[in-house]
XYZ file of C-alpha atoms in Angstrom:
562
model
C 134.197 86.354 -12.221
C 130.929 84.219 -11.285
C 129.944 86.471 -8.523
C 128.295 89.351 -10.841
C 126.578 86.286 -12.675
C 125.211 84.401 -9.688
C 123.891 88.225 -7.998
C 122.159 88.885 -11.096
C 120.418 85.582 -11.325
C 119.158 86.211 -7.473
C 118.202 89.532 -8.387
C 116.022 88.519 -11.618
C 114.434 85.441 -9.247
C 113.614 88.284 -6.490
C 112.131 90.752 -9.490
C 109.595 87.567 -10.028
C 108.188 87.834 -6.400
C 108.393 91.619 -6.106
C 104.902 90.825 -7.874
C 103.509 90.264 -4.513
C 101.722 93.290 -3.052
C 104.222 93.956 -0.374
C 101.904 94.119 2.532
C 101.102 90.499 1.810
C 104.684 89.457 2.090
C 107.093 87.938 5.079
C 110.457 87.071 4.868
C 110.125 83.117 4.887
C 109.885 81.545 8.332
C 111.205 77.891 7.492
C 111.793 75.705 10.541
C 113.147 72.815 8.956
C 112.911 70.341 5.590
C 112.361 66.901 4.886
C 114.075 64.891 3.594
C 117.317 67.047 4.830
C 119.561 66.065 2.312
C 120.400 63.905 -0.641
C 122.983 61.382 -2.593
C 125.043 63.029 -4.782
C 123.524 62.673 -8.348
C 120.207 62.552 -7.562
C 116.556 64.427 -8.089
C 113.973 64.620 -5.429
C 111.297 66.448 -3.820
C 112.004 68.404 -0.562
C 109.414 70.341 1.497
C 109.531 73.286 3.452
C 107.993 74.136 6.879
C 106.461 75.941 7.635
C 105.945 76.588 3.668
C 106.784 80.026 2.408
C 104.159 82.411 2.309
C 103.450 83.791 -0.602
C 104.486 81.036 -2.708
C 106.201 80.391 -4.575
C 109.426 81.417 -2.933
C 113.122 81.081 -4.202
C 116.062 78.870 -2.286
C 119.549 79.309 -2.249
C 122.558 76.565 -1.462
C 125.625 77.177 -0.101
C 127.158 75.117 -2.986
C 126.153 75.306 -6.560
C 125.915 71.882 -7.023
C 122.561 71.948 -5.233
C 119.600 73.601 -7.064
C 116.169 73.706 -5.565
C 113.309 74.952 -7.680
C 109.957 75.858 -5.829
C 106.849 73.742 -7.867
C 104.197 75.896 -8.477
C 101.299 73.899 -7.708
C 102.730 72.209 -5.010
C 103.227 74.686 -1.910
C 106.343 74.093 0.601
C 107.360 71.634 -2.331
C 111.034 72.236 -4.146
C 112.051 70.071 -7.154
C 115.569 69.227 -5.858
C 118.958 68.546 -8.039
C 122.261 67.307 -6.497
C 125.044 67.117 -8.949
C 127.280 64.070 -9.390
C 130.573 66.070 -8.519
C 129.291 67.930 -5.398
C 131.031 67.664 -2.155
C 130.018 64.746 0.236
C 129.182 66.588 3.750
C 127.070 69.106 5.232
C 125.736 72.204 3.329
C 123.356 75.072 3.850
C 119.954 76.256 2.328
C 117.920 79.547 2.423
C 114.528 80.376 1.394
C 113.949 83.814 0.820
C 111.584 86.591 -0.791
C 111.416 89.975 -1.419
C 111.051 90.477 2.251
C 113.705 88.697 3.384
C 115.501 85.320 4.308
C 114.556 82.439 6.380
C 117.441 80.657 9.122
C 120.232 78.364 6.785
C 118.803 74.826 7.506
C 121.421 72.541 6.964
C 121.165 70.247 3.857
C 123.418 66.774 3.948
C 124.885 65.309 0.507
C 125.498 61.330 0.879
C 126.755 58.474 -0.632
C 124.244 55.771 -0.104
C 120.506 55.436 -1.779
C 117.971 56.789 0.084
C 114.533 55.831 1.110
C 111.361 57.625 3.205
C 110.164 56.398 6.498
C 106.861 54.647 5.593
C 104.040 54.326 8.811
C 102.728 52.660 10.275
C 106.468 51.579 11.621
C 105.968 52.311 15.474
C 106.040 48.343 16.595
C 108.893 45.815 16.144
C 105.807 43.488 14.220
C 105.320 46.414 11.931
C 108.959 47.372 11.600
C 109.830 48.982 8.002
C 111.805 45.758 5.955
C 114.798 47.728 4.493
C 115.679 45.590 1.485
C 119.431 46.969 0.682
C 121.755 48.038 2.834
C 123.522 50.315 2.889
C 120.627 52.964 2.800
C 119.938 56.414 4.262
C 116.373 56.270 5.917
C 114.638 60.091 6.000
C 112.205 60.160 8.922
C 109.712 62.167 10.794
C 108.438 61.547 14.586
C 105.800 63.417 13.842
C 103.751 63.189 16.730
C 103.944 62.355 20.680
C 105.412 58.934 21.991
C 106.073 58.549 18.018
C 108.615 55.098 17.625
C 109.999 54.432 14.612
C 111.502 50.792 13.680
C 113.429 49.625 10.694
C 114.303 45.969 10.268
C 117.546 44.666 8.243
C 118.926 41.230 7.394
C 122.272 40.358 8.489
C 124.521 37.612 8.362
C 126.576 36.102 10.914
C 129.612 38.346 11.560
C 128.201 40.985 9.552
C 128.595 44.592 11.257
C 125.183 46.340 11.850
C 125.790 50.205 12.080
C 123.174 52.791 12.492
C 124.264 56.232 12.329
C 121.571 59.317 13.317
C 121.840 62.752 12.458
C 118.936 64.231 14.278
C 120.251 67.145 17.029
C 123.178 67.488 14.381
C 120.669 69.196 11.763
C 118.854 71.124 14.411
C 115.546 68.734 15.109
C 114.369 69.176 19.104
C 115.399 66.038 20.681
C 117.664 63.651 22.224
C 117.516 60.418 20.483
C 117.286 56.913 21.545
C 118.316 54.038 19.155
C 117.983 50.111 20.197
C 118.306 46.836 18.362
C 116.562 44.171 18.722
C 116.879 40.559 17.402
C 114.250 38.093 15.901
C 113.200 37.276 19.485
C 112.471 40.770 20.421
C 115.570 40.772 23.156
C 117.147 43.992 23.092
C 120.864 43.244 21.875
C 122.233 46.659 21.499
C 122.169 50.352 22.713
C 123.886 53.075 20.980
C 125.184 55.806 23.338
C 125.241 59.078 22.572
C 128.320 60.665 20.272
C 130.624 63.814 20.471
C 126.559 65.294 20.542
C 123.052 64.095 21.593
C 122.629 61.536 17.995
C 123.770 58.037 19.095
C 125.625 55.659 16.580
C 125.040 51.650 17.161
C 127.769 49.678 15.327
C 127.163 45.582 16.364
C 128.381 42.623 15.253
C 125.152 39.528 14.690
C 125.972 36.672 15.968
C 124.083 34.669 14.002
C 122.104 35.053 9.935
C 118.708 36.477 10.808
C 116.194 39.444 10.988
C 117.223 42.297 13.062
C 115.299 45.439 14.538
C 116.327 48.888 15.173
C 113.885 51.144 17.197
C 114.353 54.974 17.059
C 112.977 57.683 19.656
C 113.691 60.712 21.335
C 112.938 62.797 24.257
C 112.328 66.169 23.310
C 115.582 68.775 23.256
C 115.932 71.282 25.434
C 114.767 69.528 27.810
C 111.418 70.293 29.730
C 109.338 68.162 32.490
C 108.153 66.272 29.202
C 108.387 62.783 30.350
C 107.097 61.176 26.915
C 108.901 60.818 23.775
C 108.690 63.666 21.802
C 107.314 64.215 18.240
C 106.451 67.064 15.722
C 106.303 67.976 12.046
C 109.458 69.053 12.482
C 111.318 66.113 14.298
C 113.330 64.853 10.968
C 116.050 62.695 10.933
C 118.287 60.960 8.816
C 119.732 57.463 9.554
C 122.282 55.945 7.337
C 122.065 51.764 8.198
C 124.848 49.570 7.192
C 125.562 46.000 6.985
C 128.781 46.573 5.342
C 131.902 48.784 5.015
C 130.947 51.717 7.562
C 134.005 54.454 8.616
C 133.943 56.197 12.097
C 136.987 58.050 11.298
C 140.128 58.384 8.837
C 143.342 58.018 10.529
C 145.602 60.248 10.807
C 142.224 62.126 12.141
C 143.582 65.588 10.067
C 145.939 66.052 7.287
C 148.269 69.257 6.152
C 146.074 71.816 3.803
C 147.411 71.890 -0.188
C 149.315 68.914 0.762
C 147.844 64.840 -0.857
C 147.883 62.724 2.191
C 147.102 59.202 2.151
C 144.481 58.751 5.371
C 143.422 54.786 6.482
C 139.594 55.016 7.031
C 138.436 52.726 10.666
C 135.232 51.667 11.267
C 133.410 48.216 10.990
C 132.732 45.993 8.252
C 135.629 46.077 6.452
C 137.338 42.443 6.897
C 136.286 41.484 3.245
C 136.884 44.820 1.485
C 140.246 45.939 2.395
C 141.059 47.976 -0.297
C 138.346 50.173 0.745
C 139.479 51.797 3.542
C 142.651 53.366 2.067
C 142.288 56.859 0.232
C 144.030 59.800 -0.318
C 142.908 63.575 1.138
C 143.779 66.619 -1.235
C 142.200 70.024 0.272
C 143.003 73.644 -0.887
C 140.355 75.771 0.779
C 140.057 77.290 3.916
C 137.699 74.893 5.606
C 138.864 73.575 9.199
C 137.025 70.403 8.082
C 136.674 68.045 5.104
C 134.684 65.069 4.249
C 135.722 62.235 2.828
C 133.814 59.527 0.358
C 134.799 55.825 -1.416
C 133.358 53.659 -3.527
C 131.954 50.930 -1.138
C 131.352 53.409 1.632
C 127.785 53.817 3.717
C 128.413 57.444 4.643
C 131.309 60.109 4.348
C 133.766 60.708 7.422
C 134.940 63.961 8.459
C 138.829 64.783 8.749
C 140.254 68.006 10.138
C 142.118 70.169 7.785
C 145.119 72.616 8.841
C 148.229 74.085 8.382
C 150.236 72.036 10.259
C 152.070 69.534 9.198
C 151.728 65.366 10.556
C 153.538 62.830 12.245
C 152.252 59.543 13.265
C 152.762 57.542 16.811
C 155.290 55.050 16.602
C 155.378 52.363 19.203
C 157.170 51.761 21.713
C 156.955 55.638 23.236
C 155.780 55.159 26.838
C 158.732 56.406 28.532
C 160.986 59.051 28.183
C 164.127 56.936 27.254
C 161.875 55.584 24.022
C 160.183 58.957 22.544
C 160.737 59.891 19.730
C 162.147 63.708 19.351
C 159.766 65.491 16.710
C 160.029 68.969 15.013
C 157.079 71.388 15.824
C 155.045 73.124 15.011
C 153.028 69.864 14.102
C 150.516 67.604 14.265
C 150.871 63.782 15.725
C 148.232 60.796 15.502
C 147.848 58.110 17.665
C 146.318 55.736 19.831
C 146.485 55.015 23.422
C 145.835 51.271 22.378
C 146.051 49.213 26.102
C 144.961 49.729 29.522
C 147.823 52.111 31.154
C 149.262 52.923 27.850
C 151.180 56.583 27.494
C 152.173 58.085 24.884
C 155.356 60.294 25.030
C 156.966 62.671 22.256
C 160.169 64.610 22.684
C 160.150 68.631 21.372
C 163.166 70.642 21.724
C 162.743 74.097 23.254
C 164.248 77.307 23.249
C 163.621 79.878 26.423
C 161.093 81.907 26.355
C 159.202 80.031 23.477
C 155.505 80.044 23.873
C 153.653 76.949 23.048
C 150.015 76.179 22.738
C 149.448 72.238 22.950
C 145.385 70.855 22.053
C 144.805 67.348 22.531
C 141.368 66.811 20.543
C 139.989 63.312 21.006
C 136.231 63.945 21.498
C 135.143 65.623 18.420
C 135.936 62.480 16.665
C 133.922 60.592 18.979
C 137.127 58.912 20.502
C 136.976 56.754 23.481
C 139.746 58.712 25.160
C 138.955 60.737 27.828
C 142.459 63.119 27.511
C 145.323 63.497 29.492
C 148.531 65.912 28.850
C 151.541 66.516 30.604
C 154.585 68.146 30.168
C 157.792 66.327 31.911
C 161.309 67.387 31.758
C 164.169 64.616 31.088
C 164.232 63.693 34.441
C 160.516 62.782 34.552
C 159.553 65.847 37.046
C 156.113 66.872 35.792
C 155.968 70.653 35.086
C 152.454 70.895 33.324
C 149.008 68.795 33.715
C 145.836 69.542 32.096
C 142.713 67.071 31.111
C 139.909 69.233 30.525
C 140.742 72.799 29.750
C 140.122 72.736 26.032
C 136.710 72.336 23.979
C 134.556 69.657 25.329
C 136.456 67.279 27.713
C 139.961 67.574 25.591
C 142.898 68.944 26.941
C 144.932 72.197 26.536
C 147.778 73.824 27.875
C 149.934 77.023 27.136
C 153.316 76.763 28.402
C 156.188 78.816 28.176
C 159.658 76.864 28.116
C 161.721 77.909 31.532
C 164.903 77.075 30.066
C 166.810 75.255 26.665
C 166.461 71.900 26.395
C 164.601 68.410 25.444
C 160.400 68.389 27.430
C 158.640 65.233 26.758
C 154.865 65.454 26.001
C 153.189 62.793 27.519
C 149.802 61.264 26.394
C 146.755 59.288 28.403
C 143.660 58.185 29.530
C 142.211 59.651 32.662
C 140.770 56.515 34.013
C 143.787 54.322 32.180
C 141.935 52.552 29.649
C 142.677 52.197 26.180
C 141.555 50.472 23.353
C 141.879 50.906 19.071
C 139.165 53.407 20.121
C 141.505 56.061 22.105
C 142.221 57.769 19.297
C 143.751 61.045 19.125
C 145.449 64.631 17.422
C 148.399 66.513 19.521
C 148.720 69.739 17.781
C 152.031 71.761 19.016
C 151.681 75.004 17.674
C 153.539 78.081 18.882
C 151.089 81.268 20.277
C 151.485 83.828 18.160
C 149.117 86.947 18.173
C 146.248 86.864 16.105
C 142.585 88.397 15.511
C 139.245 86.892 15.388
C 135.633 88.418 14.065
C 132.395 87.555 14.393
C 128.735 89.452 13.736
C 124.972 90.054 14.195
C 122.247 89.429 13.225
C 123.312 86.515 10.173
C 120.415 88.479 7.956
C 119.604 92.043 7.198
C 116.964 93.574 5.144
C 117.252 97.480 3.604
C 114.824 99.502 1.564
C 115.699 101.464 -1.509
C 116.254 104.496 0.104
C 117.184 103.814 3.485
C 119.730 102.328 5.457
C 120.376 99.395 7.837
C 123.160 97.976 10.204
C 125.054 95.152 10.956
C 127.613 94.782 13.920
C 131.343 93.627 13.394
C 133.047 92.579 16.661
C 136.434 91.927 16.407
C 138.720 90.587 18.636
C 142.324 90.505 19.143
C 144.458 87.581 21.318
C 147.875 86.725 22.247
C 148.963 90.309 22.162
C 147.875 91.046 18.893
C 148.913 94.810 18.183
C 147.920 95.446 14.233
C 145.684 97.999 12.723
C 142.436 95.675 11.380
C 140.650 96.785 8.410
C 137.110 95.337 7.796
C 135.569 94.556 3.658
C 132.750 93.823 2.767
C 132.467 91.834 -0.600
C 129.394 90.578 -2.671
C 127.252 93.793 -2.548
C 124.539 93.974 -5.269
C 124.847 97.308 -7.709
C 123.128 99.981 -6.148
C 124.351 99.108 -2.444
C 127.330 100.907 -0.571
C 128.774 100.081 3.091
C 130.284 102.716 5.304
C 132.987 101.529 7.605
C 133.920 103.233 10.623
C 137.904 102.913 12.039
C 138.693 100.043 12.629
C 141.732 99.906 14.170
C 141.003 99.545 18.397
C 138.774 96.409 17.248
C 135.609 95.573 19.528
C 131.900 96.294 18.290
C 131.778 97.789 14.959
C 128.661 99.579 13.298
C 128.789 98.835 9.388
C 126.260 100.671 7.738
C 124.520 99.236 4.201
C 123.368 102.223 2.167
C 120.990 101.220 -0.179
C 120.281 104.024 -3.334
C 116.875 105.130 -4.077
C 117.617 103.352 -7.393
C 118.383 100.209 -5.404
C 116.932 97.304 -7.633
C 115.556 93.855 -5.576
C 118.051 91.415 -4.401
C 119.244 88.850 -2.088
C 122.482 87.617 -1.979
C 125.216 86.285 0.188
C 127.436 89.039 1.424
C 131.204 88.134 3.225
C 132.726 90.510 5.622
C 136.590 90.453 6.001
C 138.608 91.840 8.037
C 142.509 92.362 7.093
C 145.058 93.836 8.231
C 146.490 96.252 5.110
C 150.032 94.713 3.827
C 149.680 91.806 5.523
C 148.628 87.855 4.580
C 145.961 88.584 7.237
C 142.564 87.546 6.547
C 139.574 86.487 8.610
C 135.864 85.816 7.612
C 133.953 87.156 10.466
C 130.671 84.010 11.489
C 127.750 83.999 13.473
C 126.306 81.110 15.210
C 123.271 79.270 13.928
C 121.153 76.950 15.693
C 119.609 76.143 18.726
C 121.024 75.320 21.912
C 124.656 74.009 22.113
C 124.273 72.341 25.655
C 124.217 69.010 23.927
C 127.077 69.079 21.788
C 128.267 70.624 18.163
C 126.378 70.312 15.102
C 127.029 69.780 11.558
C 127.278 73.275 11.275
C 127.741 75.894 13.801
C 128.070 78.987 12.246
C 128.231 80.891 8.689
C 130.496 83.260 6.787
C 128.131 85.512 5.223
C 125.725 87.857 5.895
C 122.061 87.316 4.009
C 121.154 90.643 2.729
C 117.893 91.811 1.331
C 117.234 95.017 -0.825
C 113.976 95.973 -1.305
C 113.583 98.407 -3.739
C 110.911 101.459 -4.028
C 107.341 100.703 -3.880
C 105.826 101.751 -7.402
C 103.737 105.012 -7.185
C 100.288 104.395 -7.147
C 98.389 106.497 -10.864
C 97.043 109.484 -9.996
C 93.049 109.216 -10.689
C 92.033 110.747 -13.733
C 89.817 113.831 -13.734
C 86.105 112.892 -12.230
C 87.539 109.846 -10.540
C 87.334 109.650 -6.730
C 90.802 109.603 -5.200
């Protein structure tokens, strides 16, 4: 019941700009913003670039929790309001016009305070003194060989983690991060993540001063052999001397179903209590993020339908596994050098299985190894790599009834508490997917304007799709072609000469009629992909633009030239 509400508030913002003589207008061409996020309760000021043009220009979140209100004298500038009670994690922002919509940037709600990058800060003598930890540092390299250095106290045995979200909100490069004690000697080096942003987590050895140093090389990556900078190189760093979390363990939990989770990371020796909490998720994300009191930065746990199991040592031979009921979900660690992990599933004939072992998305040590054995040992499956990243994924059909083991490990051997892992066992059952193009549209009172639907069918999916398109503004109609063969479809947004000004969010669904079957068709967003996901990858609307009628300009009166 919000929806008519929230379109009529756009459209009233968009009759404020249709002001603007419309050959002076351009859909908004905003490239990034700084600072790129926010704690959660807090007011700031965010800017825009390149700024809209004409200004001012409205902005739109993704959650309504986030309000951004362009300041008139100020151009690029938006007074910005996060709301105690809005969800820790990623989020997206437009900025739009009359003419259109800008690319979502994507906007990160935190837990910690936050502070600005103050230059000069490009030597370790000039390093930025960070007086609290933990604290989310908003930078720019904002120029060519730029180096930017931030300097903490610690105490002996204190964790020092920095964690950089640079590539992961869409800035151009590949980013360096180094620490550095009172000396000057380099002590750490973070490597890079399940992406190009590194993470450093180190323990001091002794009380005293220490020195991070941030860079980057620009991304993608050109004959450039200096470290890159530009206005629109932002980052944000969270820094911790405290309780930090890499991960939750189990890594997902069951959707509509409370699960307690065990948050690991560093720091936590003197705060126990702080790394227990308990994951409660209803919606359709595939991914939630989870906050405490006490925490430097929300963690990210995968959300599904299937339900968990945990590991349960010892399982590293057949005689030993445990026998588990699928379809599920099992977490657990390949914890030694040579450890495996084996499960036991009982299978019918026939039955088609799809088995994902994700490890790297959660930036696990564990380089993935599955096979299927049957109780004799005799290997019948192997795969290490054929899933997203480096993880592993096989689809096997069961030759015959009977007990298979599932057997779990490292492809060089190694293990640590680091080798962390999910084994989903799912069966493959046929099912659609849709995506489309382009992620914004703009049509004229009057006229008419496409968007392209593909949809896709998989594992022998044989039902008669239906596509719907919700969130249209008054005025606005969509025609629909058949649907049912899937592949490209042309939907075509009608807008009525009486078509008032709008921009709003619009979702395309496709079902299949009688059926629980839903799907939101995406896009992608963002730049290249070559080094590794982002925050966000893609959306689940459609930006549309109406733009209604030009008024007629008064006939001249009599005598007047025309």
């Amino acid at each position: 019941m919000r929806l008519p509400r929230f379109v009529a508030a756009l459209a009233a913002v968009s009759c404020f700009f249709s002001a603007w003589p419309g050959g002076l207008a351009k859909p908004p061409a905003v490239t990034s913003i700084f600072p790129a996020g926010g704690k959660t309760g807090s007011m700031f000021e965010l800017t825009a670039a390149d700024a809209p043009d004409p200004w001012p220009s409205a902005a739109w979140a993704s959650h309504a929790g986030i309000k951004l209100e362009p300041l008139k004298d100020k151009k690029g500038v938006y007074k910005t309001t996060i709301a105690a009670d809005t969800p820790v994690g990623p989020h997206l922002v437009r900025f739009y016009n009359v003419d259109g919509s800008s690319q979502p940037r994507t906007f990160f709600v935190g837990l910690a305070g936050e502070t600005a990058e103050v230059e000069p800060n490009d030597k370790l003598d000039a390093a930025q003194f960070l007086e609290n930890t933990p604290v989310v540092v908003n930078g720019r390299l904002d120029k060519t060989g730029d180096v930017d250095a931030f300097a903490v106290r610690a105490n002996k045995g204190d964790w020092i983690v920095a964690q950089c979200h640079a590539y992961s909100i869409d800035s151009p490069i590949d980013a360096f991060l180094h620490l550095h004690d009172e000396n000057g000697s380099k002590v750490a080096f973070a490597p890079d993540t399940h992406n190009l942003d590194p993470l450093l987590a180190w323990q001091a050895q002794k009380t005293g001063t220490y020195t991070l140093t941030f860079a980057g090389l620009i991304f993608p990556f050109n004959s450039t052999a200096r470290f890159h900078g530009s206005a629109h190189t932002v980052y944000r760093m969270t820094i911790s001397t405290g309780p930090f979390a890499r991960n939750t363990f189990p890594l997902g939990v069951m959707r509509g179903s409370k699960t307690p989770v065990h948050l690991v990371g560093w720091g936590f020796g003197k705060q126990r209590a702080t790394q227990a909490t308990v994951v409660n998720i209803s919606t359709s994300a595939q991914t939630a993020w989870v906050g405490g009191r006490g925490l430097a930065a929300p963690v990210p746990v995968v959300v599904g339908r299937l339900p968990g199991h945990l590991e349960t040592e010892p399982n590293d031979s057949t005689e030993s596994a445990l026998t588990l009921a699928w379809p599920s979900a099992i977490h657990g660690r390949i914890s030694e050098a040579d450890d495996e992990d084996r499960f036991g599933i009982e299978a019918v004939k026939g039955d088609k299985l799809r088995l994902r072992l994700r490890a790297s998305e959660f930036n696990s040590a564990l380089d993935p190894v599955l096979c299927i054995e049957d109780t004799n040992g005799k290997q019948l499956a192997r795969d290490d790599d054929s899933g997203e990243r480096q993880d592993a994924m096989l689809n096997w059909t069961a030759p015959a009834d009977g007990t298979y083991h599932l057997a779990v490990s490292d492809l060089i051997r190694s293990g640590s508490n680091a080798h962390f892992y999910r084994l989903e066992i799912d069966r493959i059952t046929p099912s659609l997917n849709a995506s489309f193009t382009p992620d914004r549209l703009v049509v004229e009172a009057g006229k008419s304007a496409e968007a392209t639907v593909t949809i896709g069918f998989a594992d022998g999916y044989k039902g008669t799709p239906a596509v719907v398109v919700r969130g249209l503004p008054e005025g606005v109609s969509a025609q629909i072609p058949a649907t049912e063969k899937g592949g490209a479809v042309k939907i075509k947004f009608v807008a009525a000469e009486s078509a008032k000004s709008a921009n709003v969010p619009v979702t395309l669904l496709v079902v299949e009629p009688g059926t629980a079957t839903i799907r939101k068709a995406t896009t992608p967003i963002g730049m290249d992909k070559a080094g590794g996901e982002r925050l966000i990858n893609s959306i689940d609307h459609l930006w549309l633009t109406i733009k209604p009628k030009p008024k007629p300009k008064p006939e001249p009166e009599k005598g007047e030239k025309k």
